[in-house]
Amino acid sequence: MGRWLIGTWLVLLLTAQAHATPQASASGTVQLEGQPVLVLQSAAGAQRPEGLAKHLSNELLLLAQDYSFDPSTITTKAEPPYVMVGIQENKSTFRPLFAVDERAASLAKTSQQQLADRDARAIQAGLKRYRIERSPAAWLRGTAIAAFVLLGYLVLLVAERRLNRNTRRWLSDQAQRALPEINLGTNRLVSRETIHSALQVCRTALHWSSLALISYLMVPLLLGFFPPTMAIAAGLRSQMLSVMAQAWDGAVSAIPNMLALLLITAITTLVLRANQRIFRALQSGRIHFDWFYPEWARPTSRITTILITTAALALALPYIPGSTSRAFQGAGLFLGVLAALGSSAIATNILSGLMLIYTRGFREGDRVSIQGVIGIVQERALLVTRILTPLNEMVSIPNAMVIASPVINYSLASREINQPVALAACVTIGYDIPWKQVHALLLAAATDVSGICNEPKPVVVQTSLNDFHVSYELNASIEDASLYRRALSDLLAAIQDRFAQAGVEILSPAYEANRDGNRTAIPPQPSDLQ
């Protein structure tokens, strides 16, 4: 009787305070070992629903663990202006647990008595469920089901490992031969071996992700079979559902962006293919413009491909998932700093390479002389020019150095103006030899060399009158500029033979002798050697 009076006094005190302090509109959930029992949308007096729910959860746990307590003694009692929910200990003793006021009934859209009866039944059901779930029969049933689930888990692991092994073999044996290669114009971007390696990495990641997902799903399922861990299982399940809901919302919200990316990719692919076809036609001559040279087609195609790809990336950037995140912006800033630090020399060489391309100083296959390096141009890239010398040495010259130095092209004249390149052989002969004889000997030497053109005819030019000799230069055109080195060697050998046969001494580069009977510099004839 005394406990009932104390409970009634507390309820009246809380009611008096409720008239002075407005009740918050929050709610609290009464739980029993993590299992929800009922939801309190309002609490009488100055109590908050959260605090009252926590207090009731502790009280119910004590009652549930006391197996001498009968859950059917949870009942209601009208104590205007409240309806009390409590324990009918005997006919004359009623211990209140909480009070239901008019505000709680209005929030539940029912009467005070109906709300109190519903809460009492919910508490009774929660207590009974708690005891049933912790009975020996429930433990045995949970153990049996857990063993069956573990057996299924092991079967899934074996099946997944077998599937992973078969997939690895299939990728190694069959898929590698059927994989395509990704090309950008004539440049190979991704090889078949690279795609195969990437697929193997994806297969490994999918394998371990599947094992982790199966194991993670199995944990709350097993924990849910045993009463002490049911609350943990419920928390894990709610966490999974929350993650799945977020993933689903993210996937649904990303659909418009993915459609935009697919559209940009399709348009970019079509534009790149059209770009390649147009420049291939310009290179082959099927399309001709007077102001556009065929050798410009390949480098211009590369430049336009880079510009089209860059524009497509700029358009697609806002639609890429995570493009607005700070991590993405930080990565972009880092790459920008790296590009700024290393771009000065690269940009200089690229601009120089473009100038070389469009000024048409030379092209691949031409015989050139650049900074003393003579050979055949093997590659004219944006950054360097590679030349193959007669000694089969590959020399790479940065384009910035090429553009700053004179370039001698031995092949340009025959290709552009149909004029063959000329060889120049210079000799110095003394004043005692008639210049007409020297001219005749030089022209005769030109006729002895194969590959010398008849048109234009070889000519001899006297370039200077020196102190002790006269300088003569023989200019003879050759048919093939690629034979320049060999033709020049044969011409010099023929000049030596002609002058030796005529008994004319070559004073080259400079030769002075006292005519006191010393032997001349004329080599002996074959007849003299015998």
Short mmCIF file of C-alpha atoms in Angstrom, two decimals:
data_model
loop_
_atom_site.label_atom_id
_atom_site.label_comp_id
_atom_site.label_asym_id
_atom_site.label_seq_id
_atom_site.Cartn_x
_atom_site.Cartn_y
_atom_site.Cartn_z
CA MET A 1 0.00 0.00 0.00
CA GLY A 2 2.88 2.36 0.76
CA ARG A 3 4.55 1.70 -2.62
CA TRP A 4 1.27 2.50 -4.39
CA LEU A 5 1.02 5.82 -2.51
CA ILE A 6 4.59 6.71 -3.39
CA GLY A 7 3.94 5.88 -7.08
CA THR A 8 0.77 7.97 -7.11
CA TRP A 9 2.60 10.89 -5.50
CA LEU A 10 5.36 10.74 -8.12
CA VAL A 11 2.81 10.71 -10.92
CA LEU A 12 1.02 13.75 -9.47
CA LEU A 13 4.33 15.57 -9.03
CA LEU A 14 5.29 14.91 -12.66
CA THR A 15 1.82 16.07 -13.74
CA ALA A 16 2.21 19.33 -11.85
CA GLN A 17 5.57 19.94 -13.50
CA ALA A 18 4.07 19.16 -16.91
CA HIS A 19 1.74 22.17 -16.61
CA ALA A 20 4.78 24.38 -16.06
CA THR A 21 7.11 22.88 -18.73
CA PRO A 22 5.97 21.99 -22.28
CA GLN A 23 6.67 18.37 -23.32
CA ALA A 24 9.15 17.81 -26.17
CA SER A 25 7.85 16.08 -29.28
CA ALA A 26 10.56 13.37 -29.20
CA SER A 27 9.90 9.63 -28.83
CA GLY A 28 11.64 6.74 -27.08
CA THR A 29 11.73 2.97 -27.69
CA VAL A 30 11.44 0.55 -24.82
CA GLN A 31 13.74 -2.40 -25.53
CA LEU A 32 14.35 -5.76 -23.96
CA GLU A 33 17.86 -7.05 -24.75
CA GLY A 34 17.88 -5.09 -27.98
CA GLN A 35 14.37 -6.21 -29.03
CA PRO A 36 11.82 -3.35 -29.27
CA VAL A 37 8.79 -3.71 -27.02
CA LEU A 38 6.86 -0.45 -27.48
CA VAL A 39 7.39 3.14 -28.58
CA LEU A 40 6.64 6.07 -26.26
CA GLN A 41 5.69 9.17 -28.21
CA SER A 42 5.05 11.23 -25.07
CA ALA A 43 5.75 11.03 -21.35
CA ALA A 44 3.65 12.42 -18.56
CA GLY A 45 4.98 15.34 -16.59
CA ALA A 46 8.45 16.73 -17.16
CA GLN A 47 9.94 13.43 -18.23
CA ARG A 48 11.36 12.99 -21.67
CA PRO A 49 10.29 9.93 -23.68
CA GLU A 50 13.91 8.86 -24.12
CA GLY A 51 14.63 8.89 -20.40
CA LEU A 52 11.39 7.10 -19.53
CA ALA A 53 12.05 4.46 -22.23
CA LYS A 54 15.52 3.80 -20.81
CA HIS A 55 14.14 3.46 -17.28
CA LEU A 56 11.37 1.09 -18.40
CA SER A 57 13.90 -1.02 -20.37
CA ASN A 58 15.92 -1.60 -17.20
CA GLU A 59 12.75 -2.42 -15.20
CA LEU A 60 11.50 -4.90 -17.80
CA LEU A 61 14.88 -6.64 -17.97
CA LEU A 62 14.76 -7.27 -14.23
CA LEU A 63 11.19 -8.57 -14.48
CA ALA A 64 12.06 -10.84 -17.45
CA GLN A 65 15.00 -12.39 -15.65
CA ASP A 66 12.82 -13.07 -12.58
CA TYR A 67 11.08 -16.26 -13.67
CA SER A 68 8.83 -16.09 -10.58
CA PHE A 69 7.20 -13.01 -12.04
CA ASP A 70 3.98 -13.58 -14.00
CA PRO A 71 3.76 -11.31 -17.10
CA SER A 72 -0.05 -11.48 -16.94
CA THR A 73 0.04 -9.24 -13.83
CA ILE A 74 0.91 -6.30 -16.11
CA THR A 75 -2.36 -4.36 -16.25
CA THR A 76 -3.82 -0.85 -16.22
CA LYS A 77 -5.60 1.31 -13.66
CA ALA A 78 -7.44 4.58 -14.13
CA GLU A 79 -6.15 7.41 -11.94
CA PRO A 80 -7.66 10.58 -13.45
CA PRO A 81 -6.34 12.53 -15.22
CA TYR A 82 -4.08 9.52 -16.09
CA VAL A 83 -4.36 5.86 -16.85
CA MET A 84 -1.59 4.00 -15.11
CA VAL A 85 0.27 0.96 -16.57
CA GLY A 86 1.76 -1.16 -13.83
CA ILE A 87 1.92 -4.43 -11.90
CA GLN A 88 -1.05 -5.82 -9.97
CA GLU A 89 0.92 -7.51 -7.20
CA ASN A 90 -2.20 -8.52 -5.25
CA LYS A 91 -5.79 -7.44 -4.95
CA SER A 92 -4.92 -4.34 -2.96
CA THR A 93 -1.44 -3.51 -4.27
CA PHE A 94 -0.78 -1.88 -7.69
CA ARG A 95 2.72 -0.71 -8.60
CA PRO A 96 2.67 1.81 -11.46
CA LEU A 97 5.36 1.68 -14.17
CA PHE A 98 4.33 4.73 -16.18
CA ALA A 99 1.33 6.95 -16.81
CA VAL A 100 -0.60 7.61 -20.05
CA ASP A 101 -1.91 11.16 -20.30
CA GLU A 102 -4.32 12.84 -22.68
CA ARG A 103 -1.51 14.17 -24.89
CA ALA A 104 -0.07 10.69 -25.51
CA ALA A 105 -3.56 9.46 -26.42
CA SER A 106 -4.07 12.34 -28.85
CA LEU A 107 -0.71 11.63 -30.51
CA ALA A 108 -1.72 7.96 -30.89
CA LYS A 109 -5.21 9.05 -32.07
CA THR A 110 -6.98 6.85 -29.52
CA SER A 111 -8.28 7.04 -25.94
CA GLN A 112 -6.14 6.90 -22.84
CA GLN A 113 -7.53 3.55 -21.76
CA GLN A 114 -7.08 1.92 -25.16
CA LEU A 115 -3.52 3.21 -25.39
CA ALA A 116 -2.71 1.96 -21.88
CA ASP A 117 -4.22 -1.46 -22.62
CA ARG A 118 -2.21 -1.71 -25.83
CA ASP A 119 1.02 -0.80 -24.04
CA ALA A 120 0.30 -3.36 -21.30
CA ARG A 121 -0.26 -6.12 -23.85
CA ALA A 122 2.95 -5.14 -25.63
CA ILE A 123 4.92 -5.44 -22.38
CA GLN A 124 3.37 -8.83 -21.65
CA ALA A 125 4.24 -10.09 -25.15
CA GLY A 126 7.80 -8.80 -24.83
CA LEU A 127 8.36 -10.55 -21.52
CA LYS A 128 6.94 -13.82 -22.83
CA ARG A 129 9.00 -13.64 -26.03
CA TYR A 130 12.16 -12.98 -24.01
CA ARG A 131 11.63 -16.13 -21.93
CA ILE A 132 10.65 -18.30 -24.91
CA GLU A 133 13.73 -17.27 -26.87
CA ARG A 134 15.95 -18.21 -23.93
CA SER A 135 14.39 -21.58 -23.20
CA PRO A 136 16.47 -24.80 -23.61
CA ALA A 137 14.34 -25.79 -26.60
CA ALA A 138 15.13 -22.48 -28.28
CA TRP A 139 18.84 -22.99 -27.67
CA LEU A 140 18.75 -26.46 -29.20
CA ARG A 141 16.74 -25.28 -32.18
CA GLY A 142 19.12 -22.33 -32.75
CA THR A 143 22.15 -24.61 -32.51
CA ALA A 144 20.71 -27.03 -35.07
CA ILE A 145 19.82 -24.27 -37.50
CA ALA A 146 23.25 -22.64 -37.03
CA ALA A 147 24.95 -25.94 -37.84
CA PHE A 148 22.87 -26.28 -41.00
CA VAL A 149 23.71 -22.70 -42.00
CA LEU A 150 27.42 -23.33 -41.39
CA LEU A 151 27.24 -26.38 -43.63
CA GLY A 152 25.65 -24.25 -46.37
CA TYR A 153 28.36 -21.63 -45.82
CA LEU A 154 31.08 -24.22 -46.39
CA VAL A 155 29.33 -25.44 -49.54
CA LEU A 156 29.21 -21.86 -50.85
CA LEU A 157 32.91 -21.39 -50.15
CA VAL A 158 33.84 -24.56 -52.02
CA ALA A 159 31.61 -23.61 -54.99
CA GLU A 160 33.01 -20.09 -55.12
CA ARG A 161 36.62 -21.31 -55.07
CA ARG A 162 35.89 -23.80 -57.85
CA LEU A 163 34.22 -21.07 -59.91
CA ASN A 164 37.20 -18.79 -59.37
CA ARG A 165 39.65 -21.52 -60.45
CA ASN A 166 37.65 -22.30 -63.61
CA THR A 167 37.39 -18.60 -64.47
CA ARG A 168 41.16 -18.18 -64.15
CA ARG A 169 41.77 -21.10 -66.48
CA TRP A 170 39.22 -19.83 -69.01
CA LEU A 171 40.80 -16.39 -69.07
CA SER A 172 44.27 -17.89 -69.53
CA ASP A 173 43.32 -20.44 -72.22
CA GLN A 174 40.49 -19.06 -74.34
CA ALA A 175 39.66 -15.47 -73.49
CA GLN A 176 43.23 -14.21 -74.04
CA ARG A 177 43.12 -15.21 -77.71
CA ALA A 178 39.72 -13.59 -78.26
CA LEU A 179 40.42 -10.33 -76.43
CA PRO A 180 40.52 -7.19 -78.60
CA GLU A 181 43.13 -4.47 -78.58
CA ILE A 182 42.26 -0.83 -77.94
CA ASN A 183 43.74 1.51 -80.53
CA LEU A 184 43.59 5.26 -80.97
CA GLY A 185 44.13 5.83 -84.65
CA THR A 186 47.32 4.01 -85.54
CA ASN A 187 48.57 4.06 -81.96
CA ARG A 188 48.02 1.06 -79.67
CA LEU A 189 46.67 2.27 -76.35
CA VAL A 190 46.04 -1.04 -74.59
CA SER A 191 47.44 -4.38 -75.73
CA ARG A 192 45.74 -7.75 -75.46
CA GLU A 193 48.15 -8.84 -72.71
CA THR A 194 47.36 -5.74 -70.66
CA ILE A 195 43.62 -6.38 -70.91
CA HIS A 196 44.17 -9.99 -69.88
CA SER A 197 46.19 -8.92 -66.83
CA ALA A 198 43.52 -6.38 -65.85
CA LEU A 199 40.81 -9.04 -66.12
CA GLN A 200 42.83 -11.37 -63.91
CA VAL A 201 43.20 -8.61 -61.32
CA CYS A 202 39.44 -7.95 -61.46
CA ARG A 203 38.77 -11.68 -61.08
CA THR A 204 40.98 -11.84 -57.98
CA ALA A 205 39.33 -8.77 -56.46
CA LEU A 206 35.86 -10.19 -57.18
CA HIS A 207 36.86 -13.52 -55.64
CA TRP A 208 37.97 -12.02 -52.34
CA SER A 209 35.09 -9.55 -52.31
CA SER A 210 32.63 -12.42 -52.70
CA LEU A 211 34.25 -14.32 -49.83
CA ALA A 212 34.14 -11.24 -47.62
CA LEU A 213 30.49 -10.53 -48.51
CA ILE A 214 29.39 -14.12 -47.86
CA SER A 215 31.20 -14.15 -44.52
CA TYR A 216 29.77 -10.76 -43.53
CA LEU A 217 26.23 -11.85 -44.32
CA MET A 218 26.75 -15.08 -42.42
CA VAL A 219 27.75 -13.36 -39.17
CA PRO A 220 24.38 -11.71 -38.31
CA LEU A 221 22.53 -14.79 -39.50
CA LEU A 222 24.41 -17.01 -37.05
CA LEU A 223 24.24 -14.49 -34.22
CA GLY A 224 20.48 -14.20 -34.63
CA PHE A 225 19.94 -17.83 -33.56
CA PHE A 226 21.21 -17.28 -30.00
CA PRO A 227 19.52 -14.97 -27.46
CA PRO A 228 22.64 -13.26 -26.04
CA THR A 229 23.73 -12.10 -29.51
CA MET A 230 20.34 -11.25 -31.02
CA ALA A 231 20.83 -7.55 -30.33
CA ILE A 232 24.21 -7.59 -32.11
CA ALA A 233 22.62 -9.41 -35.07
CA ALA A 234 19.82 -6.86 -35.21
CA GLY A 235 22.36 -4.01 -35.25
CA LEU A 236 24.35 -5.62 -38.04
CA ARG A 237 21.22 -6.24 -40.08
CA SER A 238 20.12 -2.64 -39.71
CA GLN A 239 23.59 -1.51 -40.73
CA MET A 240 23.48 -3.73 -43.82
CA LEU A 241 20.05 -2.46 -44.76
CA SER A 242 21.25 1.10 -44.35
CA VAL A 243 24.29 0.47 -46.57
CA MET A 244 22.14 -1.29 -49.18
CA ALA A 245 19.63 1.57 -49.15
CA GLN A 246 22.41 4.11 -49.62
CA ALA A 247 23.95 2.06 -52.43
CA TRP A 248 20.56 1.72 -54.12
CA ASP A 249 19.86 5.44 -53.79
CA GLY A 250 23.32 6.20 -55.17
CA ALA A 251 22.81 3.83 -58.11
CA VAL A 252 19.41 5.28 -58.93
CA SER A 253 20.67 8.86 -58.68
CA ALA A 254 23.68 7.97 -60.88
CA ILE A 255 21.55 6.63 -63.76
CA PRO A 256 21.12 10.06 -65.47
CA ASN A 257 24.87 10.72 -65.16
CA MET A 258 25.71 7.29 -66.57
CA LEU A 259 23.39 7.89 -69.53
CA ALA A 260 25.09 11.23 -70.14
CA LEU A 261 28.53 9.55 -70.01
CA LEU A 262 27.39 6.86 -72.46
CA LEU A 263 26.08 9.52 -74.84
CA ILE A 264 29.33 11.52 -74.64
CA THR A 265 31.36 8.33 -75.20
CA ALA A 266 29.28 7.32 -78.23
CA ILE A 267 29.50 10.77 -79.83
CA THR A 268 33.25 10.99 -79.13
CA THR A 269 33.84 7.56 -80.69
CA LEU A 270 31.94 8.53 -83.85
CA VAL A 271 33.80 11.83 -84.13
CA LEU A 272 37.20 10.11 -83.68
CA ARG A 273 36.40 7.55 -86.38
CA ALA A 274 35.29 10.27 -88.78
CA ASN A 275 38.45 12.24 -87.95
CA GLN A 276 40.67 9.22 -88.73
CA ARG A 277 38.92 8.51 -92.02
CA ILE A 278 39.18 12.11 -93.19
CA PHE A 279 42.90 12.35 -92.51
CA ARG A 280 43.59 8.93 -94.03
CA ALA A 281 41.88 10.17 -97.17
CA LEU A 282 44.00 13.34 -97.09
CA GLN A 283 47.17 11.28 -96.68
CA SER A 284 46.33 8.94 -99.56
CA GLY A 285 45.18 11.76 -101.86
CA ARG A 286 41.51 10.75 -102.12
CA ILE A 287 40.76 14.17 -100.65
CA HIS A 288 42.99 16.98 -101.86
CA PHE A 289 43.38 20.62 -100.91
CA ASP A 290 46.00 22.84 -102.49
CA TRP A 291 46.94 24.34 -99.12
CA PHE A 292 47.17 20.99 -97.26
CA TYR A 293 50.13 18.69 -97.86
CA PRO A 294 49.74 14.90 -97.48
CA GLU A 295 52.56 14.63 -94.92
CA TRP A 296 50.55 16.92 -92.64
CA ALA A 297 47.74 14.35 -92.37
CA ARG A 298 49.23 12.01 -89.76
CA PRO A 299 50.47 14.63 -87.23
CA THR A 300 47.32 16.74 -87.66
CA SER A 301 45.23 13.65 -87.04
CA ARG A 302 47.06 13.10 -83.76
CA ILE A 303 46.56 16.70 -82.70
CA THR A 304 42.84 16.69 -83.49
CA THR A 305 42.46 13.34 -81.70
CA ILE A 306 44.02 14.83 -78.56
CA LEU A 307 41.80 17.92 -78.80
CA ILE A 308 38.63 15.85 -79.32
CA THR A 309 39.51 13.53 -76.41
CA THR A 310 40.31 16.48 -74.14
CA ALA A 311 37.02 18.18 -75.00
CA ALA A 312 35.13 14.95 -74.32
CA LEU A 313 36.82 14.57 -70.92
CA ALA A 314 35.96 18.16 -70.06
CA LEU A 315 32.30 17.52 -70.95
CA ALA A 316 32.21 14.22 -69.05
CA LEU A 317 33.93 15.49 -65.89
CA PRO A 318 30.78 16.89 -64.18
CA TYR A 319 28.98 13.55 -64.72
CA ILE A 320 31.73 11.34 -63.25
CA PRO A 321 30.73 10.03 -59.77
CA GLY A 322 32.76 11.74 -57.08
CA SER A 323 34.03 14.53 -59.33
CA THR A 324 32.85 17.14 -56.83
CA SER A 325 34.52 15.47 -53.84
CA ARG A 326 37.55 16.99 -52.14
CA ALA A 327 39.63 13.87 -52.84
CA PHE A 328 39.00 14.19 -56.59
CA GLN A 329 39.82 17.89 -56.51
CA GLY A 330 42.99 17.24 -54.51
CA ALA A 331 44.15 14.62 -57.02
CA GLY A 332 43.49 17.06 -59.86
CA LEU A 333 45.48 19.77 -58.08
CA PHE A 334 48.40 17.37 -57.53
CA LEU A 335 48.46 16.38 -61.20
CA GLY A 336 48.28 20.03 -62.20
CA VAL A 337 51.32 20.86 -60.06
CA LEU A 338 53.29 17.98 -61.58
CA ALA A 339 52.33 19.11 -65.08
CA ALA A 340 53.35 22.68 -64.32
CA LEU A 341 56.75 21.61 -62.96
CA GLY A 342 57.67 19.43 -65.93
CA SER A 343 55.84 21.07 -68.79
CA SER A 344 58.26 23.87 -69.77
CA ALA A 345 60.83 21.70 -71.57
CA ILE A 346 58.15 19.37 -72.90
CA ALA A 347 56.06 22.25 -74.23
CA THR A 348 59.11 23.75 -75.93
CA ASN A 349 59.91 20.49 -77.71
CA ILE A 350 56.27 19.92 -78.68
CA LEU A 351 55.93 23.40 -80.17
CA SER A 352 59.23 22.94 -81.97
CA GLY A 353 58.02 19.59 -83.31
CA LEU A 354 54.82 21.20 -84.61
CA MET A 355 56.84 23.94 -86.30
CA LEU A 356 59.05 21.33 -87.99
CA ILE A 357 55.99 19.45 -89.20
CA TYR A 358 54.18 22.39 -90.69
CA THR A 359 57.27 24.15 -92.09
CA ARG A 360 57.99 20.90 -93.99
CA GLY A 361 61.74 21.02 -93.39
CA PHE A 362 61.99 17.24 -93.73
CA ARG A 363 59.97 14.09 -93.32
CA GLU A 364 60.57 10.45 -92.57
CA GLY A 365 62.88 8.79 -95.11
CA ASP A 366 64.74 11.99 -96.05
CA ARG A 367 68.51 12.20 -95.91
CA VAL A 368 69.41 15.17 -93.73
CA SER A 369 72.26 16.76 -91.85
CA ILE A 370 71.34 18.24 -88.44
CA GLN A 371 74.03 19.59 -86.10
CA GLY A 372 76.66 17.54 -87.91
CA VAL A 373 74.61 14.33 -87.75
CA ILE A 374 74.04 12.95 -91.25
CA GLY A 375 71.62 10.12 -91.91
CA ILE A 376 68.08 9.03 -92.77
CA VAL A 377 65.16 10.40 -90.74
CA GLN A 378 63.51 7.42 -89.04
CA GLU A 379 60.93 9.22 -86.89
CA ARG A 380 59.66 12.76 -86.62
CA ALA A 381 57.83 12.84 -83.27
CA LEU A 382 56.48 15.76 -81.27
CA LEU A 383 59.38 15.66 -78.81
CA VAL A 384 62.41 14.31 -80.71
CA THR A 385 63.69 13.59 -84.19
CA ARG A 386 65.49 10.27 -84.70
CA ILE A 387 68.15 9.85 -87.40
CA LEU A 388 69.80 6.61 -88.52
CA THR A 389 73.43 7.26 -89.46
CA PRO A 390 75.39 5.25 -92.07
CA LEU A 391 77.00 3.39 -89.16
CA ASN A 392 73.52 2.21 -88.04
CA GLU A 393 73.58 4.54 -85.04
CA MET A 394 70.19 5.88 -83.96
CA VAL A 395 70.60 9.51 -82.88
CA SER A 396 67.74 11.26 -81.05
CA ILE A 397 67.82 15.05 -81.24
CA PRO A 398 65.33 17.15 -79.19
CA ASN A 399 63.13 19.21 -81.46
CA ALA A 400 64.08 22.40 -79.63
CA MET A 401 67.69 21.85 -80.79
CA VAL A 402 66.57 20.93 -84.31
CA ILE A 403 64.50 24.09 -84.76
CA ALA A 404 67.43 26.22 -83.53
CA SER A 405 69.99 24.81 -85.98
CA PRO A 406 70.26 24.70 -89.79
CA VAL A 407 68.84 21.59 -91.40
CA ILE A 408 70.36 20.32 -94.67
CA ASN A 409 67.88 18.15 -96.55
CA TYR A 410 69.39 16.14 -99.41
CA SER A 411 66.04 14.69 -100.52
CA LEU A 412 63.78 17.75 -100.60
CA ALA A 413 64.89 19.16 -103.96
CA SER A 414 64.25 15.97 -105.94
CA ARG A 415 60.84 15.52 -104.31
CA GLU A 416 59.55 19.09 -104.44
CA ILE A 417 61.09 20.65 -107.59
CA ASN A 418 62.27 17.54 -109.41
CA GLN A 419 65.89 18.64 -109.21
CA PRO A 420 68.51 16.11 -108.08
CA VAL A 421 70.93 16.92 -105.28
CA ALA A 422 74.51 17.62 -106.38
CA LEU A 423 77.79 16.33 -105.04
CA ALA A 424 80.61 18.82 -104.44
CA ALA A 425 84.22 17.66 -104.73
CA CYS A 426 86.94 20.30 -104.26
CA VAL A 427 90.62 19.96 -105.30
CA THR A 428 93.53 22.39 -105.37
CA ILE A 429 95.93 22.29 -108.33
CA GLY A 430 99.09 24.26 -108.90
CA TYR A 431 99.34 27.19 -111.30
CA ASP A 432 101.60 25.19 -113.61
CA ILE A 433 98.67 23.02 -114.75
CA PRO A 434 96.34 24.59 -117.36
CA TRP A 435 92.87 25.12 -115.97
CA LYS A 436 91.28 23.58 -119.08
CA GLN A 437 93.13 20.34 -118.41
CA VAL A 438 91.90 20.34 -114.81
CA HIS A 439 88.31 20.87 -115.98
CA ALA A 440 88.60 18.01 -118.42
CA LEU A 441 90.03 15.65 -115.84
CA LEU A 442 87.29 16.47 -113.31
CA LEU A 443 84.50 16.01 -115.86
CA ALA A 444 86.04 12.74 -117.00
CA ALA A 445 86.11 11.53 -113.41
CA ALA A 446 82.38 12.30 -113.11
CA THR A 447 81.64 10.05 -116.08
CA ASP A 448 83.40 7.15 -114.37
CA VAL A 449 80.93 7.07 -111.44
CA SER A 450 77.62 5.22 -111.76
CA GLY A 451 74.58 7.14 -110.52
CA ILE A 452 75.76 10.54 -111.80
CA CYS A 453 73.00 12.28 -113.76
CA ASN A 454 73.53 13.34 -117.34
CA GLU A 455 71.02 16.13 -116.86
CA PRO A 456 71.96 18.52 -115.49
CA LYS A 457 75.50 17.91 -116.67
CA PRO A 458 78.42 18.03 -114.23
CA VAL A 459 80.15 21.41 -114.08
CA VAL A 460 83.46 22.66 -112.73
CA VAL A 461 83.74 25.95 -110.88
CA GLN A 462 86.99 27.72 -109.94
CA THR A 463 86.29 29.02 -106.44
CA SER A 464 89.52 30.85 -105.54
CA LEU A 465 93.09 31.73 -106.63
CA ASN A 466 95.28 30.97 -103.64
CA ASP A 467 98.92 31.73 -102.96
CA PHE A 468 100.30 28.49 -104.36
CA HIS A 469 97.35 26.79 -106.07
CA VAL A 470 93.90 27.20 -107.60
CA SER A 471 90.72 25.76 -106.00
CA TYR A 472 88.45 23.81 -108.35
CA GLU A 473 85.01 22.47 -107.38
CA LEU A 474 83.21 19.71 -109.28
CA ASN A 475 79.40 19.72 -108.97
CA ALA A 476 77.73 16.52 -110.17
CA SER A 477 74.08 15.61 -109.55
CA ILE A 478 73.06 12.11 -108.44
CA GLU A 479 69.85 10.25 -109.10
CA ASP A 480 69.23 8.85 -105.61
CA ALA A 481 69.96 11.00 -102.56
CA SER A 482 70.13 7.92 -100.34
CA LEU A 483 73.35 6.94 -102.22
CA TYR A 484 74.97 10.31 -101.49
CA ARG A 485 77.74 8.97 -99.26
CA ARG A 486 78.72 6.12 -101.56
CA ALA A 487 78.56 8.26 -104.69
CA LEU A 488 80.77 10.92 -103.11
CA SER A 489 83.34 8.29 -102.14
CA ASP A 490 83.36 6.84 -105.67
CA LEU A 491 83.69 10.32 -107.18
CA LEU A 492 86.69 11.20 -105.02
CA ALA A 493 88.33 7.90 -105.92
CA ALA A 494 87.73 8.54 -109.65
CA ILE A 495 89.26 12.02 -109.37
CA GLN A 496 92.38 10.56 -107.77
CA ASP A 497 92.66 7.97 -110.54
CA ARG A 498 92.20 10.46 -113.39
CA PHE A 499 94.71 12.95 -112.03
CA ALA A 500 97.24 10.23 -111.30
CA GLN A 501 96.94 8.86 -114.82
CA ALA A 502 97.45 12.37 -116.26
CA GLY A 503 100.48 13.01 -114.03
CA VAL A 504 98.82 16.00 -112.38
CA GLU A 505 99.71 16.60 -108.76
CA ILE A 506 96.83 17.41 -106.35
CA LEU A 507 97.99 20.04 -103.84
CA SER A 508 95.18 19.56 -101.36
CA PRO A 509 94.48 20.95 -98.88
CA ALA A 510 97.70 22.97 -99.19
CA TYR A 511 101.07 21.78 -100.44
CA GLU A 512 104.32 23.62 -101.03
CA ALA A 513 107.50 21.99 -102.33
CA ASN A 514 110.94 23.15 -103.31
CA ARG A 515 111.67 21.85 -106.78
CA ASP A 516 115.11 20.57 -105.98
CA GLY A 517 114.65 17.10 -107.29
CA ASN A 518 112.38 15.87 -104.52
CA ARG A 519 109.85 13.20 -105.46
CA THR A 520 106.44 14.46 -106.49
CA ALA A 521 103.19 13.57 -104.71
CA ILE A 522 101.85 11.73 -107.76
CA PRO A 523 101.09 8.08 -106.89
CA PRO A 524 102.83 5.47 -109.08
CA GLN A 525 100.95 3.92 -111.96
CA PRO A 526 100.08 0.20 -111.92
CA SER A 527 102.75 -0.38 -114.61
CA ASP A 528 105.41 1.19 -112.37
CA LEU A 529 104.52 -1.17 -109.50
CA GLN A 530 105.31 -4.25 -111.62
#
